[in-house]
Short mmCIF file of C-alpha atoms in Angstrom, two decimals:
data_model
loop_
_atom_site.label_atom_id
_atom_site.label_comp_id
_atom_site.label_asym_id
_atom_site.label_seq_id
_atom_site.Cartn_x
_atom_site.Cartn_y
_atom_site.Cartn_z
CA MET S 1 0.01 -0.06 -0.07
CA ALA S 2 1.48 3.42 -1.05
CA ARG S 3 1.80 6.04 1.61
CA ALA S 4 0.81 9.58 1.04
CA LEU S 5 1.27 12.69 3.04
CA VAL S 6 -1.19 15.62 2.39
CA VAL S 7 0.12 18.91 3.83
CA ASP S 8 -2.44 21.92 3.58
CA ASP S 9 -3.52 24.21 6.27
CA ASP S 10 -7.17 23.77 4.98
CA ALA S 11 -8.89 21.00 6.84
CA ALA S 12 -11.64 20.48 4.24
CA LEU S 13 -9.11 20.12 1.40
CA ARG S 14 -7.05 17.72 3.46
CA LEU S 15 -10.45 15.54 3.97
CA LEU S 16 -11.05 15.73 0.17
CA CYS S 17 -7.68 14.60 -0.67
CA ARG S 18 -7.44 11.95 2.19
CA VAL S 19 -11.02 10.51 1.15
CA ASN S 20 -10.19 10.31 -2.55
CA LEU S 21 -6.68 8.81 -1.90
CA GLU S 22 -7.80 6.29 0.50
CA LEU S 23 -10.61 5.13 -1.97
CA GLU S 24 -7.84 4.32 -4.35
CA GLY S 25 -5.81 2.32 -1.95
CA PHE S 26 -3.34 4.83 -0.43
CA ALA S 27 -2.57 5.00 3.17
CA VAL S 28 -2.75 8.69 4.12
CA ARG S 29 -1.46 11.17 6.83
CA GLU S 30 -2.24 14.66 6.99
CA ALA S 31 -0.43 17.66 8.22
CA GLU S 32 -1.49 21.18 8.67
CA SER S 33 1.94 22.91 8.82
CA VAL S 34 5.52 22.49 7.85
CA ALA S 35 6.23 21.35 11.53
CA ALA S 36 3.53 18.89 11.45
CA ALA S 37 4.75 17.50 8.06
CA GLU S 38 8.36 17.30 9.14
CA ALA S 39 7.14 15.20 12.26
CA ALA S 40 4.97 12.98 9.82
CA VAL S 41 7.86 12.32 7.72
CA ALA S 42 10.20 11.58 10.40
CA ALA S 43 7.55 9.06 11.77
CA GLU S 44 6.98 7.31 8.37
CA ARG S 45 8.48 7.97 5.10
CA PRO S 46 5.70 8.77 2.46
CA ASP S 47 5.91 7.49 -1.09
CA VAL S 48 4.50 10.95 -2.17
CA VAL S 49 3.75 14.37 -0.65
CA LEU S 50 0.93 16.59 -1.76
CA LEU S 51 2.28 20.05 -0.68
CA ASP S 52 0.34 23.13 -0.53
CA VAL S 53 2.53 26.11 -1.55
CA HIS S 54 1.13 28.58 1.07
CA LEU S 55 0.46 26.93 4.60
CA GLY S 56 -1.32 29.73 6.35
CA GLY S 57 1.34 32.16 5.67
CA GLU S 58 4.25 29.69 5.73
CA ARG S 59 6.01 29.19 2.58
CA ALA S 60 6.56 25.55 2.00
CA PHE S 61 9.82 25.77 -0.13
CA ASP S 62 12.29 24.96 2.69
CA LEU S 63 10.21 21.82 3.34
CA LEU S 64 10.02 21.01 -0.32
CA GLY S 65 13.83 21.33 -0.55
CA ARG S 66 14.17 18.88 2.45
CA LEU S 67 11.80 16.49 0.80
CA ARG S 68 13.44 16.58 -2.50
CA GLU S 69 16.97 15.97 -1.03
CA ALA S 70 15.48 12.96 0.68
CA GLY S 71 14.15 11.54 -2.55
CA ILE S 72 10.67 11.92 -1.86
CA PRO S 73 8.48 12.83 -4.79
CA VAL S 74 6.42 16.05 -4.20
CA ALA S 75 3.33 17.58 -5.91
CA LEU S 76 3.01 21.09 -5.30
CA VAL S 77 -0.97 22.09 -4.80
CA THR S 78 -1.39 25.79 -5.35
CA GLY S 79 -4.28 28.27 -6.07
CA SER S 80 -1.84 30.55 -7.65
CA VAL S 81 -2.82 31.78 -11.14
CA ASP S 82 0.65 31.37 -12.70
CA ILE S 83 1.78 27.77 -11.82
CA ALA S 84 4.68 27.89 -14.39
CA GLU S 85 7.08 29.35 -11.60
CA TYR S 86 6.52 25.93 -9.67
CA ARG S 87 6.92 23.47 -12.41
CA ASP S 88 10.77 23.16 -11.95
CA ALA S 89 10.60 23.12 -8.28
CA ALA S 90 8.65 19.91 -7.85
CA ASP S 91 7.77 16.77 -9.48
CA ALA S 92 4.34 17.90 -10.39
CA VAL S 93 2.08 20.88 -9.95
CA ILE S 94 -1.63 20.48 -9.35
CA ALA S 95 -3.84 23.82 -9.56
CA LYS S 96 -6.77 24.30 -7.41
CA PRO S 97 -9.54 23.75 -8.00
CA PHE S 98 -8.71 20.18 -9.18
CA GLU S 99 -10.48 17.17 -10.08
CA PRO S 100 -10.24 14.40 -7.61
CA SER S 101 -9.25 12.04 -10.46
CA GLU S 102 -6.25 14.45 -11.30
CA LEU S 103 -4.91 14.48 -7.77
CA VAL S 104 -5.08 10.36 -7.46
CA GLU S 105 -3.46 10.05 -10.89
CA THR S 106 -0.65 12.31 -10.04
CA ALA S 107 -0.27 10.62 -6.66
CA ARG S 108 -0.12 7.35 -8.30
CA ARG S 109 2.36 8.42 -10.90
CA LEU S 110 4.69 9.84 -8.39
CA ALA S 111 4.42 7.12 -6.03
CA ARG S 112 4.82 4.60 -8.87
CA VAL S 113 1.57 2.83 -8.38
CA SER S 114 -0.23 1.25 -11.16
CA SER S 115 -4.00 1.80 -11.48
#
């Protein structure tokens, strides 16, 4: 079972991601901040991280760098209009609002899970 970590300060969005990923066979952990995400990664290495670019004012790029250095695939999730600036920073970029199927397919691809 692939493990996903959803990092977002919006509880409703975390729930949406968790439910859709769990329905597709992922084991999902949630984190609402950079500190909570770091603790979750330390407790259990995820196969993929879905990381909100802006976490209640926190910028997630330091965490992104540490995840990438550890070899953990990361999809940035953003509501920004111009997502081009994030394309080279992560393994994938998901623009809000997104279709749940897009989220699941991106997580599968990055975690190397077949459908």
